Coordinates of C-alpha atoms and ligand atoms in Angstrom, one line a residue:
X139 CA -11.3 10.5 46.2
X140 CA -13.0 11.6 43.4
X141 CA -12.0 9.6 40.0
X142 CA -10.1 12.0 37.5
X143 CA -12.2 11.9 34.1
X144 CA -12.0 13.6 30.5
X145 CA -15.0 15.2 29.8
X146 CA -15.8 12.7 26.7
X147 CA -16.5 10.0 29.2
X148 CA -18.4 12.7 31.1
X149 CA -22.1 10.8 30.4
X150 CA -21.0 7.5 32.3
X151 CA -21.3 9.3 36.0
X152 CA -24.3 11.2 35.9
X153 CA -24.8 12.0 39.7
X154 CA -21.6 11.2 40.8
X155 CA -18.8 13.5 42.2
X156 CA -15.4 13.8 39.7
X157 CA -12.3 15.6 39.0
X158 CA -11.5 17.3 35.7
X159 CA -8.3 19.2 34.6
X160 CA -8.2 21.5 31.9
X161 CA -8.6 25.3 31.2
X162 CA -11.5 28.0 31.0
X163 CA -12.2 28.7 27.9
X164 CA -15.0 31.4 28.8
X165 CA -16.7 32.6 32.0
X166 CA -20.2 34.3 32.9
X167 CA -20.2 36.4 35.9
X168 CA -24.3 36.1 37.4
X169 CA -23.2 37.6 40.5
X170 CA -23.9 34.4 42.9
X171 CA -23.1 32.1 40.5
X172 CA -20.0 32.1 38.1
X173 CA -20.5 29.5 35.0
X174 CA -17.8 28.6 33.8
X175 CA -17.2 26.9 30.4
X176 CA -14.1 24.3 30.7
X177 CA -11.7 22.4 28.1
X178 CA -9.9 19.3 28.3
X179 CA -8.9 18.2 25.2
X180 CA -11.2 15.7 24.7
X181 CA -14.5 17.8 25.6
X182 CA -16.0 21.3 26.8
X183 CA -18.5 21.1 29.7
X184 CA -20.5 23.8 31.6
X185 CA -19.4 24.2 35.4
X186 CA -21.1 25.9 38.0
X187 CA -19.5 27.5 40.7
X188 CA -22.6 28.9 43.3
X189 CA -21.1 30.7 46.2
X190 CA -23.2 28.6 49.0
X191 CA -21.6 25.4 48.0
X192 CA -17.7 26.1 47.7
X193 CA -15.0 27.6 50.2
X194 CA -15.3 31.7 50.2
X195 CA -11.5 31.8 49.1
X196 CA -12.3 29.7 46.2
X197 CA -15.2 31.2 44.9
X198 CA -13.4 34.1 45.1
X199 CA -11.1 33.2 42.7
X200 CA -13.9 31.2 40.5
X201 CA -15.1 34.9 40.3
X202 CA -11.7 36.1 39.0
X203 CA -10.8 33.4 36.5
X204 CA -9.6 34.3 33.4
X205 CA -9.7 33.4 29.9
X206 CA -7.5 30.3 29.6
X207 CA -6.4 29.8 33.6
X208 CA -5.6 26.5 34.4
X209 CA -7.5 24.5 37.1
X210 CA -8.3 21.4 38.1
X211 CA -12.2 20.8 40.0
X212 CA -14.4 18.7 41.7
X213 CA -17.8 18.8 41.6
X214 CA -20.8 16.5 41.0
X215 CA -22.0 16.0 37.7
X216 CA -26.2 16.7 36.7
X217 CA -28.0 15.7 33.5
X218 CA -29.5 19.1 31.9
X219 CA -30.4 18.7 28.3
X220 CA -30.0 22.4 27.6
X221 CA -26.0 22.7 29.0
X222 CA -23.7 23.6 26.0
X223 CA -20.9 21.8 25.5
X224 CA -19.5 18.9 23.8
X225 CA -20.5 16.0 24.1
X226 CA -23.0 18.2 26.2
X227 CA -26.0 17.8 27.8
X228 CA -24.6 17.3 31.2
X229 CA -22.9 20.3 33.7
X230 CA -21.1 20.0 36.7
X231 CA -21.8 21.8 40.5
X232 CA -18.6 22.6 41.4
X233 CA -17.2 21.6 45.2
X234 CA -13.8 22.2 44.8
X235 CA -11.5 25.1 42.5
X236 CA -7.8 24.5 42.3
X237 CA -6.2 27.5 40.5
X238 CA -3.4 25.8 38.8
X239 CA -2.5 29.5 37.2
X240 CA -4.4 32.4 36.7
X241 CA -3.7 32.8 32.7
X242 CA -2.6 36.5 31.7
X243 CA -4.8 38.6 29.4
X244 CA -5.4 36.1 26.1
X245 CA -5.0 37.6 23.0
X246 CA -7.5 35.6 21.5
X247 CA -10.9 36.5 22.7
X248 CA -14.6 35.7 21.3
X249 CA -14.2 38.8 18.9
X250 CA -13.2 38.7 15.3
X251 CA -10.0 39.0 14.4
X252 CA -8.2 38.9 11.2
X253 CA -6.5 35.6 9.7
X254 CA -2.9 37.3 9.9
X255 CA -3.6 38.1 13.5
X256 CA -5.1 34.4 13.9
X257 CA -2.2 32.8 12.3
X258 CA 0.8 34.8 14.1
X259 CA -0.8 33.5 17.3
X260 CA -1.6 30.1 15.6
X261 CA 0.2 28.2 18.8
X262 CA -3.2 29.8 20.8
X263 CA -5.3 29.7 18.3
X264 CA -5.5 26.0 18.5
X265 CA -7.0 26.1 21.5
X266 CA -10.4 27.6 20.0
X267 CA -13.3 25.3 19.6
X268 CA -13.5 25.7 16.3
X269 CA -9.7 24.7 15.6
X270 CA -10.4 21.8 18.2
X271 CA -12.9 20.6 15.8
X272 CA -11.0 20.9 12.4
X273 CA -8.2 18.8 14.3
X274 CA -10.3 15.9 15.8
X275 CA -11.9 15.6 12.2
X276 CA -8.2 15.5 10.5
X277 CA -7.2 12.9 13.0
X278 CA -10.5 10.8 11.8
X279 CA -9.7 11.3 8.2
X280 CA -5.9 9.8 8.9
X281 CA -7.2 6.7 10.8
X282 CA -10.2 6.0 8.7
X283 CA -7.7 6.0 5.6
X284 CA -5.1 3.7 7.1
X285 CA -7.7 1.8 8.7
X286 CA -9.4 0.9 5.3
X287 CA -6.0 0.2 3.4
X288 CA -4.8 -1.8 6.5
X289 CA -8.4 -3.9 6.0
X290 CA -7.5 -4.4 2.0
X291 CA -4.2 -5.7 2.3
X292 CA -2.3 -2.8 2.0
X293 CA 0.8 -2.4 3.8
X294 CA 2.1 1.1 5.0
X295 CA 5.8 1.3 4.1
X296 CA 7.4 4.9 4.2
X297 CA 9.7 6.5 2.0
X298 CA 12.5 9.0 2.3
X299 CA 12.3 12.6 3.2
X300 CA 15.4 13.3 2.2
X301 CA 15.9 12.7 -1.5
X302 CA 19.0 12.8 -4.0
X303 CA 16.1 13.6 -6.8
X304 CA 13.3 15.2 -8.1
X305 CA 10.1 13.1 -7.6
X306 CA 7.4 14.9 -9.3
X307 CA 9.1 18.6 -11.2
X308 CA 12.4 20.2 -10.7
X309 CA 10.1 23.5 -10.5
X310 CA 9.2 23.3 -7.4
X311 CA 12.1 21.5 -5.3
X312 CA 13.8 22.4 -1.9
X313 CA 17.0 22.3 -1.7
X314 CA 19.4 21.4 1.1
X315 CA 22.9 20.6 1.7
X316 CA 23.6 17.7 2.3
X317 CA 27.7 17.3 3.5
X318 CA 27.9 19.3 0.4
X319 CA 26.1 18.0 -2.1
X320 CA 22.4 18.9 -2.9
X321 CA 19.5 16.9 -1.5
X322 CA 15.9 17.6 -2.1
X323 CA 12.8 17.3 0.4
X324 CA 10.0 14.8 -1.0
X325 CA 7.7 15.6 -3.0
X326 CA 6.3 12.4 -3.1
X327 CA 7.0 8.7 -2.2
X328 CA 5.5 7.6 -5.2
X329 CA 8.7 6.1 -6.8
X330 CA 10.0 4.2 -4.1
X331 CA 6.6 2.6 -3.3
X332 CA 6.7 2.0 -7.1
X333 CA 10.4 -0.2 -6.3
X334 CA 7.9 -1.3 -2.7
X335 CA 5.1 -3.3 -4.6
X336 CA 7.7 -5.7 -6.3
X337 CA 8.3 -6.8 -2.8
X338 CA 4.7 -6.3 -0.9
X339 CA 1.8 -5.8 -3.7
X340 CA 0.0 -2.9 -2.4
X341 CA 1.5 -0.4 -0.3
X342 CA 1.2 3.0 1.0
X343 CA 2.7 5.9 2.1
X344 CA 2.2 8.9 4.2
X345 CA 4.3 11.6 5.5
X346 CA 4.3 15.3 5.0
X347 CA 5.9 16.4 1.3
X348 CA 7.4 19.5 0.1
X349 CA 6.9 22.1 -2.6
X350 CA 8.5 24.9 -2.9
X351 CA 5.7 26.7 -5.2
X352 CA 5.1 30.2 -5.7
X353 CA 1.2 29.8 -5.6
X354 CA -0.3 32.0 -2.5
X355 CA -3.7 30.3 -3.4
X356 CA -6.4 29.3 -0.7
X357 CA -5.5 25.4 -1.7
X358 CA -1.4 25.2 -1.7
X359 CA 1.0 24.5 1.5
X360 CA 4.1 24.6 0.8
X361 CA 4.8 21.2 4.0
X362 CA 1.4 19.2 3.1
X363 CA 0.5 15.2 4.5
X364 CA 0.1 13.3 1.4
X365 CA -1.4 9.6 1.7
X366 CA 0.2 7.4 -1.5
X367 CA -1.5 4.2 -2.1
X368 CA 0.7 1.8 -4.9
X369 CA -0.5 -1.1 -6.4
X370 CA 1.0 -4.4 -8.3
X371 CA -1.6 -5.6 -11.6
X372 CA -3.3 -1.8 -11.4
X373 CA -5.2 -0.3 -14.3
X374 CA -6.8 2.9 -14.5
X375 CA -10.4 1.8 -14.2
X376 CA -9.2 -0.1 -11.1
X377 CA -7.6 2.6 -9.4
X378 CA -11.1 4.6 -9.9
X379 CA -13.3 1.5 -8.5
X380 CA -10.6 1.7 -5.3
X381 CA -10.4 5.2 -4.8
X382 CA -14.5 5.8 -4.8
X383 CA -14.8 2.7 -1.9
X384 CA -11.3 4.8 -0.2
X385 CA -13.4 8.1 -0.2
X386 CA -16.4 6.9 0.6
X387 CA -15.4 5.2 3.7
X388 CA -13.5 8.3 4.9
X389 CA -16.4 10.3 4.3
X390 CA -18.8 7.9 6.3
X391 CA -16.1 6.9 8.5
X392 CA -16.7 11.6 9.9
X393 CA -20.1 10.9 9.8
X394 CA -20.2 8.5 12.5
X395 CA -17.6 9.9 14.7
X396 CA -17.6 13.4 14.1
X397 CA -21.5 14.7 14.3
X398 CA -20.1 17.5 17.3
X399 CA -17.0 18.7 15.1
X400 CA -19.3 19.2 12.0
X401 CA -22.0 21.0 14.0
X402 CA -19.0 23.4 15.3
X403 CA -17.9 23.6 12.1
X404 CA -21.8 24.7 10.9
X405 CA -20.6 22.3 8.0
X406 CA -23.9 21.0 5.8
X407 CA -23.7 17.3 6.7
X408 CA -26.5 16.4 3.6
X409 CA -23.9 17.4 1.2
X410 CA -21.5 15.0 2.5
X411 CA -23.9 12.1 3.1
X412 CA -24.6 12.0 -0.8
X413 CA -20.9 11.2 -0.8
X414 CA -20.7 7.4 -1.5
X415 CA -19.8 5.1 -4.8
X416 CA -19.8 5.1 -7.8
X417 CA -18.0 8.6 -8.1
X418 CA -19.1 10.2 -12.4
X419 CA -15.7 9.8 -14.2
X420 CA -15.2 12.0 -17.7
X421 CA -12.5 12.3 -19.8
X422 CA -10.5 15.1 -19.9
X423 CA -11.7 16.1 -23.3
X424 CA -15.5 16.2 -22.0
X425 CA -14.2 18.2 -19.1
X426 CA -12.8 20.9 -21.9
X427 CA -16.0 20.5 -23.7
X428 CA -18.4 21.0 -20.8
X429 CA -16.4 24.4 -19.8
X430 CA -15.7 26.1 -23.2
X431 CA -19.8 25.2 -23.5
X432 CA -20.6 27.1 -20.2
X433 CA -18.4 29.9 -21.1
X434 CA -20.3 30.1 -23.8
X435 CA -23.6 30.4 -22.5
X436 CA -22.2 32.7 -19.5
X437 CA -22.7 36.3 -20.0
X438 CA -20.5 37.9 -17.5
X439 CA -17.3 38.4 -19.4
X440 CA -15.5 38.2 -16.7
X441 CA -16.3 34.7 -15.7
X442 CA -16.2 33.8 -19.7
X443 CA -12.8 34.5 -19.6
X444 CA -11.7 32.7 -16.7
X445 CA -14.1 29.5 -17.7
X446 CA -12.6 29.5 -21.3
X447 CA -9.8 27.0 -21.9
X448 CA -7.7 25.7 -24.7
X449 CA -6.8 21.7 -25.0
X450 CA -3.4 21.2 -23.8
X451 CA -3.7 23.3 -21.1
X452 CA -4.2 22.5 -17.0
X453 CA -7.2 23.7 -15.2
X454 CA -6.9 26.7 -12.9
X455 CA -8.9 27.1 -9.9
X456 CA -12.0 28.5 -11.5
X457 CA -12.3 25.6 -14.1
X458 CA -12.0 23.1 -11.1
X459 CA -14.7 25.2 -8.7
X460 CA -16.7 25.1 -12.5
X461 CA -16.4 21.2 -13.3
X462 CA -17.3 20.5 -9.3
X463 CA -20.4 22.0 -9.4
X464 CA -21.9 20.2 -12.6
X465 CA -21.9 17.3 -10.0
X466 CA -22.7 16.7 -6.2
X467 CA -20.3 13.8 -5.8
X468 CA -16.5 14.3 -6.2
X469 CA -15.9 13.7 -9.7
X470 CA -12.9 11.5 -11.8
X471 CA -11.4 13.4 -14.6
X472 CA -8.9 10.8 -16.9
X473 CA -6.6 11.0 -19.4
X474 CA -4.8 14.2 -19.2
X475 CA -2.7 15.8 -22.0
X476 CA 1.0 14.6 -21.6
X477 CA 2.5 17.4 -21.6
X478 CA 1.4 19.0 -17.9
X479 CA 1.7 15.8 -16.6
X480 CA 4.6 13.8 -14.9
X481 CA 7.4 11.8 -17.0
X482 CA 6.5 8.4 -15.5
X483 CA 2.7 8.4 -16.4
X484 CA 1.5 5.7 -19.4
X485 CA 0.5 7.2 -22.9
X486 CA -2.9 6.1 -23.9
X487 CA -2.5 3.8 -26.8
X488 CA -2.9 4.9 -30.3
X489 CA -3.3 8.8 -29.0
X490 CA 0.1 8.8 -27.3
X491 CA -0.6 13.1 -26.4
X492 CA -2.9 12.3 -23.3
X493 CA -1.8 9.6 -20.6
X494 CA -3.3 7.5 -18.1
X495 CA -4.1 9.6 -15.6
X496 CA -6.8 10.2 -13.2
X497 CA -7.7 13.3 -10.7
X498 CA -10.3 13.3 -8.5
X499 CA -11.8 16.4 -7.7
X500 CA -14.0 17.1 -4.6
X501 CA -17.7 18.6 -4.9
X502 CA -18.9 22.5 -3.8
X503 CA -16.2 23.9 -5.9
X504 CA -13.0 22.4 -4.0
X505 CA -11.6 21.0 -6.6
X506 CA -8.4 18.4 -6.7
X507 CA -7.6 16.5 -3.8
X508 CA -6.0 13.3 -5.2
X509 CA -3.9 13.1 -8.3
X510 CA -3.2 9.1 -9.8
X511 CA -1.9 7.3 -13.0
X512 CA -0.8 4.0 -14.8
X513 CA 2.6 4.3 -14.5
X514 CA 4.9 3.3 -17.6
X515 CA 6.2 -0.3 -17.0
X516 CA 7.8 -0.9 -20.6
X517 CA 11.4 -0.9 -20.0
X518 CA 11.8 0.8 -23.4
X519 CA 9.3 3.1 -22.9
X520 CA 10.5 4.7 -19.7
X521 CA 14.5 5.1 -21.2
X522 CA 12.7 6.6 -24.2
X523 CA 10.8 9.5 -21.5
X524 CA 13.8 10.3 -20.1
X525 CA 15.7 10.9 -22.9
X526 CA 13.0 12.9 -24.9
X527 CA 12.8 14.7 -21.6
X528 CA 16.4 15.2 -21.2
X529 CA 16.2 13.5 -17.2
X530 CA 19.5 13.0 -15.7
X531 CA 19.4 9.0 -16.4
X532 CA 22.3 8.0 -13.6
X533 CA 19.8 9.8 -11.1
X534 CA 17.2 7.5 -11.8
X535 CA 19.0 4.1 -12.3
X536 CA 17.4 2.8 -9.5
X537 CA 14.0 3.6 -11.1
X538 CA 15.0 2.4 -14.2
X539 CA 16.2 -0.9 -12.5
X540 CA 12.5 -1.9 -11.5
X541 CA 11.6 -1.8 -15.5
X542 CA 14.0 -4.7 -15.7
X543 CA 13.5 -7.3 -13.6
X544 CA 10.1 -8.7 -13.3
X545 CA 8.2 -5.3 -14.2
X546 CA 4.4 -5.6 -14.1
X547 CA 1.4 -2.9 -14.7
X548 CA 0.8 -1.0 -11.8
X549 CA -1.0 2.5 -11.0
X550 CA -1.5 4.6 -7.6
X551 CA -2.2 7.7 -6.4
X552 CA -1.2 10.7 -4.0
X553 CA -4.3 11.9 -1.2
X554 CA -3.5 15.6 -0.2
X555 CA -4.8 15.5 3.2
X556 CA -4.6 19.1 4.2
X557 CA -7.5 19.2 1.0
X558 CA -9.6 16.7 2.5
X559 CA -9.6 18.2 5.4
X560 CA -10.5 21.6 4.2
X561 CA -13.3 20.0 1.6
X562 CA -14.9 18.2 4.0
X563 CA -14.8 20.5 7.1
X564 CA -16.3 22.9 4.6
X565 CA -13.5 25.6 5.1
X566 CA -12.5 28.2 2.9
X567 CA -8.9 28.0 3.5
X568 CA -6.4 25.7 3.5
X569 CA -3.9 27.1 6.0
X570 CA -6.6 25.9 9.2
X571 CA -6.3 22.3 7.9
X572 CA -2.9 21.7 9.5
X573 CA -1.2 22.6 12.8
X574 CA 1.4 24.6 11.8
X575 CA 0.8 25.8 8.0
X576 CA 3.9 26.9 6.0
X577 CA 2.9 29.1 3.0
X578 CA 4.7 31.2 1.4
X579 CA 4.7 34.2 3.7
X580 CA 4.3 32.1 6.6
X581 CA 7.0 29.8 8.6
X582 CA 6.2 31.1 11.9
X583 CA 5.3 29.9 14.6
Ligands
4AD683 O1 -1.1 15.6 -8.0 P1 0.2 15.5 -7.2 O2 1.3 16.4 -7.4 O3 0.6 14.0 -7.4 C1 1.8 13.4 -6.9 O4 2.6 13.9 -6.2 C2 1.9 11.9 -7.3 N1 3.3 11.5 -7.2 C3 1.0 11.1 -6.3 C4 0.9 9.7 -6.7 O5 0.5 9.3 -7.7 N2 1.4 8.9 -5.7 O6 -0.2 15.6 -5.6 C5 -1.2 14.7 -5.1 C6 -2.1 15.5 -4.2 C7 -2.9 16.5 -4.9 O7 -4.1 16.0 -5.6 C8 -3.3 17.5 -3.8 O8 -4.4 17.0 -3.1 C9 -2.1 17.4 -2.9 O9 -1.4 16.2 -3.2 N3 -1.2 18.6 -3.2 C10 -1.1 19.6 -2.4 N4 -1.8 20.0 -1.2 C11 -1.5 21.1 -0.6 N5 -0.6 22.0 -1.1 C12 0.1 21.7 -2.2 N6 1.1 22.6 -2.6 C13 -0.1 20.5 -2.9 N7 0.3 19.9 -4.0 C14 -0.3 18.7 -4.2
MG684 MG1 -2.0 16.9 -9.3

C-alpha cells in the first residue's frame, strides 16, 4: 500500500509511489495526457494522468474531471524543476483515479469576477490559491505573536465577550439582551487584563472584538481579532522598545515560513525585509506639522484639502497613507490630544490636553494597526475622568477597585490582526484578511 501524504511533505519521496487526497483545482486537456493541478490543504502539485499507464475507465474520467471534484490518487512521484505548484518542483504520474465526486459547475473559475460576487460565494472562494495564501500567512502572524509573548514571559489570559460595559466608546457598541438586561460585545479586553497584571505581570489577550461602526472603509470590520498585550511597571518609551522587537519578529517570523504565500500574493518582500528595530517615533504635534507642511507645498487642491489638518483633530485615512510614506518602517506616533482619545489614558504632565499614547502605523500607506497608552493609575485621577466625563461610576467599580489596592504604572496595547494581515500580504482590502468578514453590508455567509 502506498503511504497517504500531504503534498507539503511531497519532497521526502521523490521516486516513490503515494496516495494524495484532495480536489482539482484546474485541468488541461492535451488529448493523451490530462494534467491535472491538485489541492490538499497543505499544497498544490501537478499530476499527470497519460492514457497508457492508468485503467481505460479511469482515464476516462481523469478526462472529465471538473473544477473542484474530489479524488483521491496514486501515482509515483518525479523531480521536475519546472512543475508549478507549491511547494513545487515535483509532479506526480498518476496509476490510480478514485473519483470521490465529480464537483458540479463552480462558480468560481480562473476569470475575474467582482468582489460582491467573490464575497457572496466567500465559503468557495477560500478555496482559491490566492485566499489559501492570505490564510496560511494570518495563521503565521497569530503563532509568531503568541510565540514571542509566550518567550517574554507573557501569559495569555482571555477576557469576556460578553460585557455589562463599554470598553473603549459607547459609539460604537453592540447590544444584546441579556435575560433582559443589556450586555455589550467586547470591544476590547484591555480593562480586565488591566485587573490581570496585578495577579500575573504581563499578559495578553486575543479574541475577535466588536464595533458596531458606520465606517464602510477598506480598513474597518465590524468582528476583528485583536491581540492585547498588558504590562505591570510600563511606560510609554517601554511599550515602543517592546512593540518594535513584537513587530519585527512577526515580520521575520513570514519571511522565513511564508516565501510561497508571498510569491502568490506577488507581495514585494524588500519592503518588508527593511521591517526590523528601531521603528522612527514622532510626536503627534510633528505629525501635524509634517502634513499641514506637505499640504502646503502640494498643488493639487484636492489632495491640499484632504492633507490639511487642524490640532485637536484625529487623522483620517489620507493623513495616515501621507505620514506612512515619509518613512519605510512602520512608524510610532505619541502623545495624542485627549480629547479623541479614551477616558483611561495618562495626561502628559504639565500639558494635561495630550496623553500618553502611542499608535503605530504600518508603512506603504496602511496606516494604523496597533493603538497603546500609559494608563492612569492615580486613584484620584481616574474618579476625577469619570466624573468630568460623566461615566456611569457603579459600572466601573470594579475598574476603579484596581486604583486602590496596590496600583502600579502600567501601559499596553491592542494589535488589529485583520490589519496586519492586510499590510503585510500587501492587500488592498481588508475584508480578504479574515474568513468570514462582517462589514457593514455584509453578514453572509
Ligand atoms: O485603537 P483601538 O481602538 O484600541 C483599543 O481598543 C485599546 N483598548 C487597545 C489596548 O490598548 N489594549 O484598537 C486597536 C487596534 C487598532 O489599532 C486597529 O488595528 C484595530 O485594533 N481595529 C480595527 N481593525 C479592524 N476593524 C475595526 N473596526 C477596527 N478598530 C480597531
Ligand atoms: Mg486606535
Amino acid at each position: 500500500m502506498a503511504p497517504i501524504i500531504e503534498i507539503r511533505h511531497i519532497d521526502q519521496y521523490e521516486d516513490q509511489v503515494v496516495t494524495v487526497r484532495g480536489w482539482v483545482q484546474d485541468r488541461t486537456d492535451k488529448g493523451k495526457l490530462q494534467f491535472i493541478r491538485l489541492r490538499d490543504g497543505s499544497g498544490f502539485v501537478q499530476c499527470v494522468a497519460f492514457k497508457k499507464e492508468l485503467p481505460e475507465d479511469q482515464f476516462a474520467i481523469a478526462g472529465k474531471l471538473s473544477q473542484e471534484s474530489s479524488i483521491i490518487i496514486t501515482g509515483s512521484v518525479r523531480k521536475d524543476e519546472r512543475a508549478p505548484g507549491v511547494p513545487g518542483g515535483f509532479e506526480i504520474g498518476i496509476q490510480n483515479l478514485e473519483l470521490i465526486q465529480m464537483a458540479e459547475d463552480f462558480p468560481i473559475t480562473p476569470k475575474e469576477h467582482g468582489p460582491e460576487f467573490l464575497m457572496d460565494n466567500r465559503h468557495l472562494w477560500l478555496r482559491s490559491q490566492s485566499q489559501w495564501a492570505i490564510m496560511r500567512v494570518r495563521g503565521t502572524i497569530i503563532r509568531a505573536m503568541m510565540d514571542w509573548l509566550d518567550d517574554h514571559g507573557y501569559l495569555r489570559i482571555d477576557n469576556p465577550i460578553l460585557t455589562p460595559t463599554a470598553g473603549e466608546d459607547t459609539t460604537s457598541l453592540f447590544e444584546i439582551d441579556y435575560y433582559g438586561e443589556p450586555a455589550y460585545l467586547a470591544q476590547t479586553g484591555q480593562l480586565y487584563s488591566e485587573a490581570n497584571i496585578a495577579a500575573f505581570g504581563k499578559v495578553y489577550c486575543f479574541g475577535p472584538t466588536f464595533r458596531a461602526e458606520k465606517s464602510k472603509t477598506r480598513r474597518h470590520l465590524m468582528e476583528f481579532w485583536m491581540l492585547e498585550p498588558e504590562m505591570a511597571f510600563f511606560n510609554l518609551e517601554d511599550l515602543m522598545d517592546m512593540e518594535e522587537q513584537f513587530i519585527s519578529h512577526v515580520v521575520t517570523r513570514v519571511l522565513e515560513r511564508n516565501r510561497s504565500e508571498l510569491k502568490i500574493l506577488e507581495r514585494d518582500t524588500s519592503k518588508l525585509e527593511n521591517v526590523l528595530a528601531p521603528f522612527p517615533r514622532i510626536s503627534y504635534d510633528e505629525a501635524v506639522e509634517r502634513l499641514n507642511k506637505l499640504a502646503a507645498e502640494t498643488t493639487d487642491e484636492e489632495q491640499k484639502k484632504l492633507l490639511q489638518i487642524e490640532w485637536g483633530t484625529d487623522f483620517g485615512s489620507p493623513h495616515e497613507t501621507a505620514l506612512t510614506q515619509m518613512f519605510d518602517k512602520p512608524v510610532f506616533v505619541y502623545h495624542f490630544p485627549s480629547v479623541f482619545k479614551a477616558f483611561y489614558m495618562t495626561p502628559v504632565a504639565n500639558r494635561p490636553e495630550v496623553c500618553r499614547s502611542v499608535d503605530l502605523l504600518a508603512p506603504e500607506g496602511y496606516g494604523e494597526i496597533t493603538g497603546g497608552s500609559e494608563r492612569i493609575h492615580d486613584a484620584e485621577l481616574i474618579e476625577q475622568r469619570v466624573s468630568t466625563l460623566g461615566i456611569p461610576r457603579e459600572n466601573y467599580a470594579w475598574y476603579l477597585d484596581l486604583r486602590k489596592f496596590g496600583t502600579v504604572p502600567h501601559a499596553g496595547f491592542g494589535i488589529g490582526l485583520e490589519r496586519t494581515v492586510a499590510w503585510i500580504c500587501g492587500l488592498q482590502h481588508i475584508r480578504e484578511t479574515i474568513p468570514y468578514a462582517r462589514m457593514l453590508n455584509r453578514k453572509y455567509p
